[in-house]
C-alpha positions as a Markdown table, in Angstrom:
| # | Residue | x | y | z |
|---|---|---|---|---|
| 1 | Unk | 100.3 | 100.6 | 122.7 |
| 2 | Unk | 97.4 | 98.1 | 121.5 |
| 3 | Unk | 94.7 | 100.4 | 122.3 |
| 4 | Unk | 93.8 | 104.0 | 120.4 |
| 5 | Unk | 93.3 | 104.7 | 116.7 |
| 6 | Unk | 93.4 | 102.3 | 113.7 |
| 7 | Unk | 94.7 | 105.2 | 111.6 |
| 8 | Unk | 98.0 | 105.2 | 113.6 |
| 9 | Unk | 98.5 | 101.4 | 113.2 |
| 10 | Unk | 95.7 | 99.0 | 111.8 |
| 11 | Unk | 96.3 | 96.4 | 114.6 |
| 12 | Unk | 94.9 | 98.7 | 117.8 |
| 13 | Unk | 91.9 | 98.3 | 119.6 |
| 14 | Unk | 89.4 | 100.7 | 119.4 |
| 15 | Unk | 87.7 | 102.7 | 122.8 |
| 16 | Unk | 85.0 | 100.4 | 123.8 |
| 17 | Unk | 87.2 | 97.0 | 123.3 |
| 18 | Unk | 90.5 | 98.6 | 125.2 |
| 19 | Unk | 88.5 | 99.6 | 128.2 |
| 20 | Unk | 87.1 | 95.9 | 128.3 |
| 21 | Unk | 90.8 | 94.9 | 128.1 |
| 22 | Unk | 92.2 | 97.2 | 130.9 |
| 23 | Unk | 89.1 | 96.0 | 133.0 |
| 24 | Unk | 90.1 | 92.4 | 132.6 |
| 25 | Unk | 93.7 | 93.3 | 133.1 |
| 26 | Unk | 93.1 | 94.1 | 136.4 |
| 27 | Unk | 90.4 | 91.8 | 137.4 |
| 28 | Unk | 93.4 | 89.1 | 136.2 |
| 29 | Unk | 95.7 | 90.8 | 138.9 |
| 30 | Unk | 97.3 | 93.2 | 136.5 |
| 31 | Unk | 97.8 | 96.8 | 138.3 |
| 32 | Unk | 100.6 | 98.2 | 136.2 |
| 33 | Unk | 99.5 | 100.0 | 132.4 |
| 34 | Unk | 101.6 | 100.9 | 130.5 |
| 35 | Unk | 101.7 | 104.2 | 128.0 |
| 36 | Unk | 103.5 | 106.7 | 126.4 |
| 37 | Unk | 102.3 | 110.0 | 124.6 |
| 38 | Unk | 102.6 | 108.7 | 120.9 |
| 39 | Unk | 100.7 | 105.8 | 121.1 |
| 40 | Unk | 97.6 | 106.5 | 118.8 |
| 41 | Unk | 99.1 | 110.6 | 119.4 |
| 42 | Unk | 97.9 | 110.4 | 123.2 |
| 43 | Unk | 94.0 | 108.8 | 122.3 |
| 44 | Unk | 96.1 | 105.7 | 124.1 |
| 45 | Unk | 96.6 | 107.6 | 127.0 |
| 46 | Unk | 92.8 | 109.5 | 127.2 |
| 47 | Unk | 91.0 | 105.5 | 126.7 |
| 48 | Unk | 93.6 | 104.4 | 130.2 |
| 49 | Unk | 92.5 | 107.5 | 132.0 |
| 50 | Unk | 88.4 | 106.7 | 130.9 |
| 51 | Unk | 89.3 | 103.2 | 131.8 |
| 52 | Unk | 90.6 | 104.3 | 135.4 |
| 53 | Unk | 87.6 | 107.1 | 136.3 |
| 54 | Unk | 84.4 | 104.3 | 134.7 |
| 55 | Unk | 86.6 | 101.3 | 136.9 |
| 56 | Unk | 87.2 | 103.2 | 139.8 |
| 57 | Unk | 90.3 | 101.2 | 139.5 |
| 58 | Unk | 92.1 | 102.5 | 142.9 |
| 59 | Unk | 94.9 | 105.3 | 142.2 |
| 60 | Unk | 96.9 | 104.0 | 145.1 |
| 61 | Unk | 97.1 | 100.8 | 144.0 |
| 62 | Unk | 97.6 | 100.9 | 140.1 |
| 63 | Unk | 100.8 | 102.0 | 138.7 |
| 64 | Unk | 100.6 | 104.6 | 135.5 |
| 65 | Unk | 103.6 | 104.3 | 133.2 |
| 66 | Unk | 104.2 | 106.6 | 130.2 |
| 67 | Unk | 106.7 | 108.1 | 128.3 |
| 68 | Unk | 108.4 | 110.4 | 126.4 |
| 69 | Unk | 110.4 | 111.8 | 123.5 |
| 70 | Unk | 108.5 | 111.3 | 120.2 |
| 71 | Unk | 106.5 | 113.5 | 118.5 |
| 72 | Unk | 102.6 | 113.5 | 119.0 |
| 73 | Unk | 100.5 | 114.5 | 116.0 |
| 74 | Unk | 98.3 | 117.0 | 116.1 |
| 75 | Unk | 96.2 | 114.7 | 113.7 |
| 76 | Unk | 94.6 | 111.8 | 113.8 |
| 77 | Unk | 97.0 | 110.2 | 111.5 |
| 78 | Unk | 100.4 | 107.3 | 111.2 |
| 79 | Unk | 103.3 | 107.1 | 113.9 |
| 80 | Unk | 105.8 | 110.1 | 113.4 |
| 81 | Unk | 108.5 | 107.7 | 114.9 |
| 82 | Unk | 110.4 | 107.6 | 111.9 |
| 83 | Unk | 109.5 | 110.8 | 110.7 |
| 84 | Unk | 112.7 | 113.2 | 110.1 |
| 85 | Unk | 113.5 | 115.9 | 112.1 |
| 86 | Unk | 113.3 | 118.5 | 109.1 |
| 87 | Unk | 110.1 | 116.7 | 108.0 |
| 88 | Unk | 108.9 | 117.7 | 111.6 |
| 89 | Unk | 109.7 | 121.1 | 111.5 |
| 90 | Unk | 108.3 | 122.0 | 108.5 |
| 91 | Unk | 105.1 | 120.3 | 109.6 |
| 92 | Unk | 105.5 | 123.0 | 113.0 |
| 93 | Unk | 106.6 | 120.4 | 115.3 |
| 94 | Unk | 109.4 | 122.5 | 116.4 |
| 95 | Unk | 110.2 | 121.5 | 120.3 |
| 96 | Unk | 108.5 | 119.1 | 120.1 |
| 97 | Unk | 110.4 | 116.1 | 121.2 |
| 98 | Unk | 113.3 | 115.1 | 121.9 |
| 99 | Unk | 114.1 | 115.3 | 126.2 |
| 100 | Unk | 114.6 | 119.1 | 126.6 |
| 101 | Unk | 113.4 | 121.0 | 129.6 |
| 102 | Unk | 110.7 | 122.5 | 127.6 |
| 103 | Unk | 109.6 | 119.4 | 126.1 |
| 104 | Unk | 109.5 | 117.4 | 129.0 |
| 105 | Unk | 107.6 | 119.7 | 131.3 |
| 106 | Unk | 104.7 | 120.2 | 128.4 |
| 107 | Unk | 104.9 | 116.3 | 127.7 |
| 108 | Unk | 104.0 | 115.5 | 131.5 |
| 109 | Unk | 101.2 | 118.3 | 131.3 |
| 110 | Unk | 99.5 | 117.0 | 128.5 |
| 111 | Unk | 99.7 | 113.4 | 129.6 |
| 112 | Unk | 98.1 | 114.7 | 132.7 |
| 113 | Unk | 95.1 | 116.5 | 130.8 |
| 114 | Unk | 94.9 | 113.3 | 128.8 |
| 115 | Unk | 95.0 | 110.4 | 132.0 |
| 116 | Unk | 92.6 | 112.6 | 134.0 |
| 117 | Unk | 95.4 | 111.9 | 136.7 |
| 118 | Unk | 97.2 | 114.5 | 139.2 |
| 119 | Unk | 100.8 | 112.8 | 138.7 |
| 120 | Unk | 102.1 | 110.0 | 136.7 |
| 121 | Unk | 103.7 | 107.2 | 138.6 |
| 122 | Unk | 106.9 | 106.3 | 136.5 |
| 123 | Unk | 107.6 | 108.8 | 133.5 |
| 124 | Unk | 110.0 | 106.8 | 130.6 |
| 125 | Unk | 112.2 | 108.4 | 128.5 |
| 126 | Unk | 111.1 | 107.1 | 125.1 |
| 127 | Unk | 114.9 | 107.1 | 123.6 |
| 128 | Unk | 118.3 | 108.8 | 124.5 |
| 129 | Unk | 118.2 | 112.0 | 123.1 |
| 130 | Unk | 121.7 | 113.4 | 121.3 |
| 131 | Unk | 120.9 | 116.9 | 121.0 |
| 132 | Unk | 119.9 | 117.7 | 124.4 |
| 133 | Unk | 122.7 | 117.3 | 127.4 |
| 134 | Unk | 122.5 | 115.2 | 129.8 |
| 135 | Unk | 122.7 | 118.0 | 132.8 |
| 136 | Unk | 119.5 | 119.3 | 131.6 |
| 137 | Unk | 116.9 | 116.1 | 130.8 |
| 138 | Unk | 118.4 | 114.6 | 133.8 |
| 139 | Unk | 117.3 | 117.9 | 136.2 |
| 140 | Unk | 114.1 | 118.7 | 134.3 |
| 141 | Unk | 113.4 | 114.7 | 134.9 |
| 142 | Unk | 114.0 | 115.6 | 138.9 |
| 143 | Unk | 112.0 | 118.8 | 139.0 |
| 144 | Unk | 109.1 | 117.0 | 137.7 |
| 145 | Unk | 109.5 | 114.6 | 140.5 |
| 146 | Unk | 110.0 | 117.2 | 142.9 |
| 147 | Unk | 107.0 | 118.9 | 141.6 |
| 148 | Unk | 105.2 | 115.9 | 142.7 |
| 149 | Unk | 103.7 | 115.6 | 138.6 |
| 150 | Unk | 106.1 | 112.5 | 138.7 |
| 151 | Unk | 106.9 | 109.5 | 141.4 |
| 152 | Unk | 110.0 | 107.9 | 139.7 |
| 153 | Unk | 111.2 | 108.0 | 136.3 |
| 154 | Unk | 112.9 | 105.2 | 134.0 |
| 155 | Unk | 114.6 | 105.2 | 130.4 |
| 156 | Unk | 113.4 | 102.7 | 127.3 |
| 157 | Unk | 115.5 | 101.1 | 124.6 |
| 158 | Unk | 119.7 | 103.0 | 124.6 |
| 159 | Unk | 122.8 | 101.9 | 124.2 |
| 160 | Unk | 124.4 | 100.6 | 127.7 |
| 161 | Unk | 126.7 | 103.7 | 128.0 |
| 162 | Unk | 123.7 | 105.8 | 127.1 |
| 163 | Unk | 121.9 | 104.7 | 130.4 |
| 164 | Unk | 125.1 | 104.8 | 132.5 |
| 165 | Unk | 126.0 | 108.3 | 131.2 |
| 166 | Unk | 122.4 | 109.5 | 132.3 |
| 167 | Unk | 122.5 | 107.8 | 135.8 |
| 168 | Unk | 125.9 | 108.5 | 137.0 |
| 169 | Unk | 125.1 | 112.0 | 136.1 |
| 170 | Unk | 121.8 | 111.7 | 138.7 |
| 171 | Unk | 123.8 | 110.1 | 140.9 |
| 172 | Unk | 126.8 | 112.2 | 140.9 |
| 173 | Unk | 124.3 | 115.3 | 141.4 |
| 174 | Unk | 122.2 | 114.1 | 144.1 |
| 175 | Unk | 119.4 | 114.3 | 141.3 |
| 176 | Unk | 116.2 | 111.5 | 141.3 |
| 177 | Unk | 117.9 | 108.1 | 139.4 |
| 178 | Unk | 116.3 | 105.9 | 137.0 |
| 179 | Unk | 114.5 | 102.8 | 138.9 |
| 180 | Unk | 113.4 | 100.8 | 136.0 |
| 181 | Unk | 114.6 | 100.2 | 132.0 |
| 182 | Unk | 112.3 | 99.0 | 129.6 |
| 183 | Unk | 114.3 | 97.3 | 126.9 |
| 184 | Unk | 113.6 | 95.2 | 124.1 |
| 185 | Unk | 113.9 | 91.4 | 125.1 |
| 186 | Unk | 112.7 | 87.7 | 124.2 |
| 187 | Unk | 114.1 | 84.6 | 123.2 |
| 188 | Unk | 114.1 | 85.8 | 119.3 |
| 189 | Unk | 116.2 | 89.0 | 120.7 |
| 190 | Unk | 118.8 | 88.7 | 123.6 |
| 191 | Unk | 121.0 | 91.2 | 122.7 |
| 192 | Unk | 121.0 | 93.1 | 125.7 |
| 193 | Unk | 122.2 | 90.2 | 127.5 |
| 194 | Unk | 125.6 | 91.7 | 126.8 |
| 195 | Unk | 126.1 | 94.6 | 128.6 |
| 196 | Unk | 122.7 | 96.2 | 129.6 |
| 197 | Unk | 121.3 | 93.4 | 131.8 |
| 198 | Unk | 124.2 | 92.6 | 133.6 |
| 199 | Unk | 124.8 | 96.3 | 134.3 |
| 200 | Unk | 121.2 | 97.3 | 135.1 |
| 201 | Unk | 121.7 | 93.8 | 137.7 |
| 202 | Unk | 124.5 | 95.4 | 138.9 |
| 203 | Unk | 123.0 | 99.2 | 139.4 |
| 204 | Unk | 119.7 | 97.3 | 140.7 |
| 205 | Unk | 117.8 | 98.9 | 138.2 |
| 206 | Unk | 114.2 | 97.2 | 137.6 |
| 207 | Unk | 114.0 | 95.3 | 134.0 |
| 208 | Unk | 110.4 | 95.9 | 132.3 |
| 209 | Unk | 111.2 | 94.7 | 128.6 |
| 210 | Unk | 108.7 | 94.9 | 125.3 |
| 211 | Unk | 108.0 | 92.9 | 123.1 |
| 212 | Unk | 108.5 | 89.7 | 125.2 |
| 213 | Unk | 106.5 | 87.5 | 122.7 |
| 214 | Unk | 108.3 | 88.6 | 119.9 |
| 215 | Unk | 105.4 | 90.8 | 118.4 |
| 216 | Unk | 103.9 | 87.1 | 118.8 |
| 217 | Unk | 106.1 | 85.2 | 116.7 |
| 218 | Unk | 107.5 | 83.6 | 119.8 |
| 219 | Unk | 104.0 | 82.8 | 120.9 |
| 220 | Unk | 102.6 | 80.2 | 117.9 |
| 221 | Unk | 103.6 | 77.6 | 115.5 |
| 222 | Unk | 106.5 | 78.5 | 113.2 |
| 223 | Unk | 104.2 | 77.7 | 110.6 |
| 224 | Unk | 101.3 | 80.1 | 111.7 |
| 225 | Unk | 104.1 | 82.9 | 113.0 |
| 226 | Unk | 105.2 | 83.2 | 109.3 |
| 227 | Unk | 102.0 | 84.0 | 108.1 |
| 228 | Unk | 101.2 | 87.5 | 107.6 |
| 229 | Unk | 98.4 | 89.0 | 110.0 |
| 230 | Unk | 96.9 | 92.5 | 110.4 |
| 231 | Unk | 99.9 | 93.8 | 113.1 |
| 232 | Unk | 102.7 | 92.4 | 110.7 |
| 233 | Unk | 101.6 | 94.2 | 107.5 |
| 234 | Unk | 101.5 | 97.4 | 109.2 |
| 235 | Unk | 104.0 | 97.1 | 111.8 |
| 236 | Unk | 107.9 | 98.2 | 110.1 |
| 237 | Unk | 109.8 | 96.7 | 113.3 |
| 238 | Unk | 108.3 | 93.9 | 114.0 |
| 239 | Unk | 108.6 | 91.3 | 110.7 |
| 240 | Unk | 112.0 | 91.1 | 110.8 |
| 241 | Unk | 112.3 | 89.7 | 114.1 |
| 242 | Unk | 112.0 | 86.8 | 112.5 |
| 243 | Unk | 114.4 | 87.4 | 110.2 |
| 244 | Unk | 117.4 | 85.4 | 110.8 |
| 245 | Unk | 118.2 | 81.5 | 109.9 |
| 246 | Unk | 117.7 | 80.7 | 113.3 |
| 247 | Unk | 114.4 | 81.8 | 114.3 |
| 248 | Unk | 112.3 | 78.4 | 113.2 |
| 249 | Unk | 114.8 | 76.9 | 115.6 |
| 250 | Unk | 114.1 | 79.1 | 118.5 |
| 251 | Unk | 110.5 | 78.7 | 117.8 |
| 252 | Unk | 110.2 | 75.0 | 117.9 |
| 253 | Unk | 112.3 | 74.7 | 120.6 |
| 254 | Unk | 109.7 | 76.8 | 122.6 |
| 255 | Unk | 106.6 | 74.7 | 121.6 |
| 256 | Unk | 108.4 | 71.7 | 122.2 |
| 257 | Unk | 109.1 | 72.7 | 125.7 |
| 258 | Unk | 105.4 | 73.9 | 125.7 |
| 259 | Unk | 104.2 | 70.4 | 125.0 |
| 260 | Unk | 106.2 | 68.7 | 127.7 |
| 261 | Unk | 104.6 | 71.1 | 130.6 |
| 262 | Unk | 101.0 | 70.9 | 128.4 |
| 263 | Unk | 101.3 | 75.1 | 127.9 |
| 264 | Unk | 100.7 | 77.5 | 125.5 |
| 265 | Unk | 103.7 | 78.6 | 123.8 |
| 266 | Unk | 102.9 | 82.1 | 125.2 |
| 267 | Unk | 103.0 | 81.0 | 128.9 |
| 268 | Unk | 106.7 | 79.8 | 128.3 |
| 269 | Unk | 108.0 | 82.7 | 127.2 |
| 270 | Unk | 106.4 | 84.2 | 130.3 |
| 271 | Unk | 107.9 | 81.6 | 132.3 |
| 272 | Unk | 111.3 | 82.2 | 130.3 |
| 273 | Unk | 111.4 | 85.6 | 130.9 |
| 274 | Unk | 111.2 | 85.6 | 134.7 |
| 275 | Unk | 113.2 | 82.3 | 135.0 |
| 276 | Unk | 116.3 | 85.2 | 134.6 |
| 277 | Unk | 117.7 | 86.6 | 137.5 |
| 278 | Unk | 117.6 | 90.3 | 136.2 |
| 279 | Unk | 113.8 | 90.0 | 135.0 |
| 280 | Unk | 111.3 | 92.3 | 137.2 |
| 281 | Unk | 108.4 | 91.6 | 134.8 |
| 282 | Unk | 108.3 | 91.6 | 131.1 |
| 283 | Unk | 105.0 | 93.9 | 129.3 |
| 284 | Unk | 102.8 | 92.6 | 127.7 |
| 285 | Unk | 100.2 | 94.2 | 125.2 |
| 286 | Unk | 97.0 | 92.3 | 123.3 |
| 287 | Unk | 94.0 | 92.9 | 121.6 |
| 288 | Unk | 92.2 | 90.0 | 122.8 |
| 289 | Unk | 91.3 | 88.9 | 126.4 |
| 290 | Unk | 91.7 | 85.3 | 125.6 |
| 291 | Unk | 95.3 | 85.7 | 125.1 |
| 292 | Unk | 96.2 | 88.1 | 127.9 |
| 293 | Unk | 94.3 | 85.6 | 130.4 |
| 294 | Unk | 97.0 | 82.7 | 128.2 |
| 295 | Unk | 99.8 | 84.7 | 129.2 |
| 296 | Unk | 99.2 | 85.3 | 132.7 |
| 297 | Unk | 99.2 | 81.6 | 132.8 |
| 298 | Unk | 102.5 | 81.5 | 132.5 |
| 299 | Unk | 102.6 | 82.6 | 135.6 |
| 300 | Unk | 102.6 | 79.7 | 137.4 |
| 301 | Unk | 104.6 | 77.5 | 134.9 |
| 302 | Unk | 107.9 | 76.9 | 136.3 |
| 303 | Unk | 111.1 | 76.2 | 134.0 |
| 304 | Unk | 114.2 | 73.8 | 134.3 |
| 305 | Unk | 117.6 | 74.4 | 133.6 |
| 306 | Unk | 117.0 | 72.1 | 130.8 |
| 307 | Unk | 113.8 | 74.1 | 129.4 |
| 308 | Unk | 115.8 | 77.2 | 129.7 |
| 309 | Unk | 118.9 | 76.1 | 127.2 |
| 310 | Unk | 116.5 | 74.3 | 125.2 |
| 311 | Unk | 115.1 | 77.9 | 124.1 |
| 312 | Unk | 118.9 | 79.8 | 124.7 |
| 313 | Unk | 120.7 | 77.7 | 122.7 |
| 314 | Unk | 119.9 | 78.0 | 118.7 |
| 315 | Unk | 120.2 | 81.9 | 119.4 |
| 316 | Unk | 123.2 | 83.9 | 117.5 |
| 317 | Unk | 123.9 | 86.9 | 117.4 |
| 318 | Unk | 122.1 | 90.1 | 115.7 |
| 319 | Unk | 121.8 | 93.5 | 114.4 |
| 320 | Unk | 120.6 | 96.0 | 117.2 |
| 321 | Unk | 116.8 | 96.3 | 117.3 |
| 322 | Unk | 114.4 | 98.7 | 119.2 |
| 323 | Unk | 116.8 | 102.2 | 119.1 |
| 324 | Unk | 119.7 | 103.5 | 117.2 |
């Protein structure tokens, strides 16, 4: 998401600074990337597959992720996340989005064309998709894995009943089943503690959350978080993360842990994220080496009990954020 076109959002590395990234990635130990078809309207998706052919960066042992559902632009222009369907379809984006059949099948093509890659390792349903039933995404999902264009498949951000009605369905039918939910997670958002992680624990469904540093509020001083920088003046979900009386408190209590190990307040929230029992691994996306070779730090920085509440305990609860 942090590499493509400054026209879609000013915060995103350009070409020549996201291949340097995704080179250092994986020289860190990184060998997951992650995607969709939106990001920067696919430009995110051709830098990865440069990255991967200029690298040689071994196709058997990276894992590609992407996804889809939104909208990609035929121009290089602004995120049509929020645009409206009717908007859409007078601009001739008819079919495309969504999770139909038809929209599925071209969204894996052009991904393809795009990554330079013969198959995609684990294809994401962006959202849940009303319009479309669930029979059909779910089969078109398992013909693309049969096909061999796709390896496993996942969803991102739902509802809880969302992502059971899509898998029972799978599993009723004998059809390929979600392995892996990327959701939106940190210490400033824990919502989905209340039904989607314990049921995704339960289903043993892989957690992948975004946004673990809290668009990197979570990740400095409450009194440099509050400041506005270049991703928070153009980003529309991300400011009001931090939007709640509580947030200071959940921020100081991270760098005060952070000071008692002699961290970075970036390597705790690492180290908080996979201190919970339903955590695969949380991505992460930067636009500067310096931090992603902070955050890997945290690593090797193991929490107590003690650290954990610390950070759990000023959090109430909020509005849904990250899907409708």
């Amino acid at each position: 998401m942090s590499f493509g076109s400054t026209k879609w959002q000013p915060w995103v590395l350009g070409e020549e600074e996201a291949m340097e990234q995704i080179k250092a990635a994986y020289d860190l130990g990184i060998n997951a990337f992650d995607n969709a078809n939106s990001y920067s309207h696919g430009r995110s998706e051709i830098i990865l597959g440069k990255a991967i052919k200029k690298y040689q960066l071994p196709r058997d042992e990276i894992v590609v992720m992407t996804k889809a559902y939104n909208t990609v632009s035929r121009e290089d222009e602004g995120t049509l996340a929020l645009t409206s369907k009717e908007e859409l379809y007078k601009k001739r984006y008819v079919n495309q989005n969504g999770l139909s059949r038809k929209y599925l099948f071209e969204a894996v093509r052009h991904s393809l064309d795009r990554l330079q890659l013969d198959y995609i390792d684990l294809l994401q349903c962006h959202r849940f998709d009303p319009e479309t039933p669930v029979s059909e995404t779910m089969h078109a999902l398992h013909d693309l894995v049969q096909a061999g264009l796709v390896r496993y498949i996942g969803m991102s951000s739902c509802y809880a009943w969302q992502f059971y009605k899509m898998q029972s369905y799978a599993r009723e039918h004998g059809l390929t089943q979600f392995i892996s939910m990327q959701n939106h997670y940190s210490p400033m958002y824990r919502e989905e503690e209340r039904e989607m992680m314990p049921m995704l624990k339960d289903l043993g469904v892989g957690v992948i959350p975004w946004s673990p540093l809290a668009g990197g509020y979570a990740a400095r001083r409450w009194s440099e978080a509050v400041q506005t920088t270049v991703r928070s003046s153009g980003d529309k979900g991300t400011p009001s993360i931090i939007d709640v009386p509580w947030a200071q408190k959940v921020s100081e209590a991270i760098e005060e842990v952070a000071k008692r190990h002699s961290a970075t307040m970036a390597q705790v929230c690492i180290a908080w994220h996979l201190s919970k029992d339903f955590m695969t691994a949380p991505i992460i996306g930067t636009t500067s080496i310096e931090k992603l070779k902070d955050a890997v730090g945290g690593l090797k920085l193991k929490l107590s009990e003690d650290d954990i509440k610390a950070i759990d305990a000023p959090y109430e609860p909020r509005r849904i954020m990250g899907h409708k």
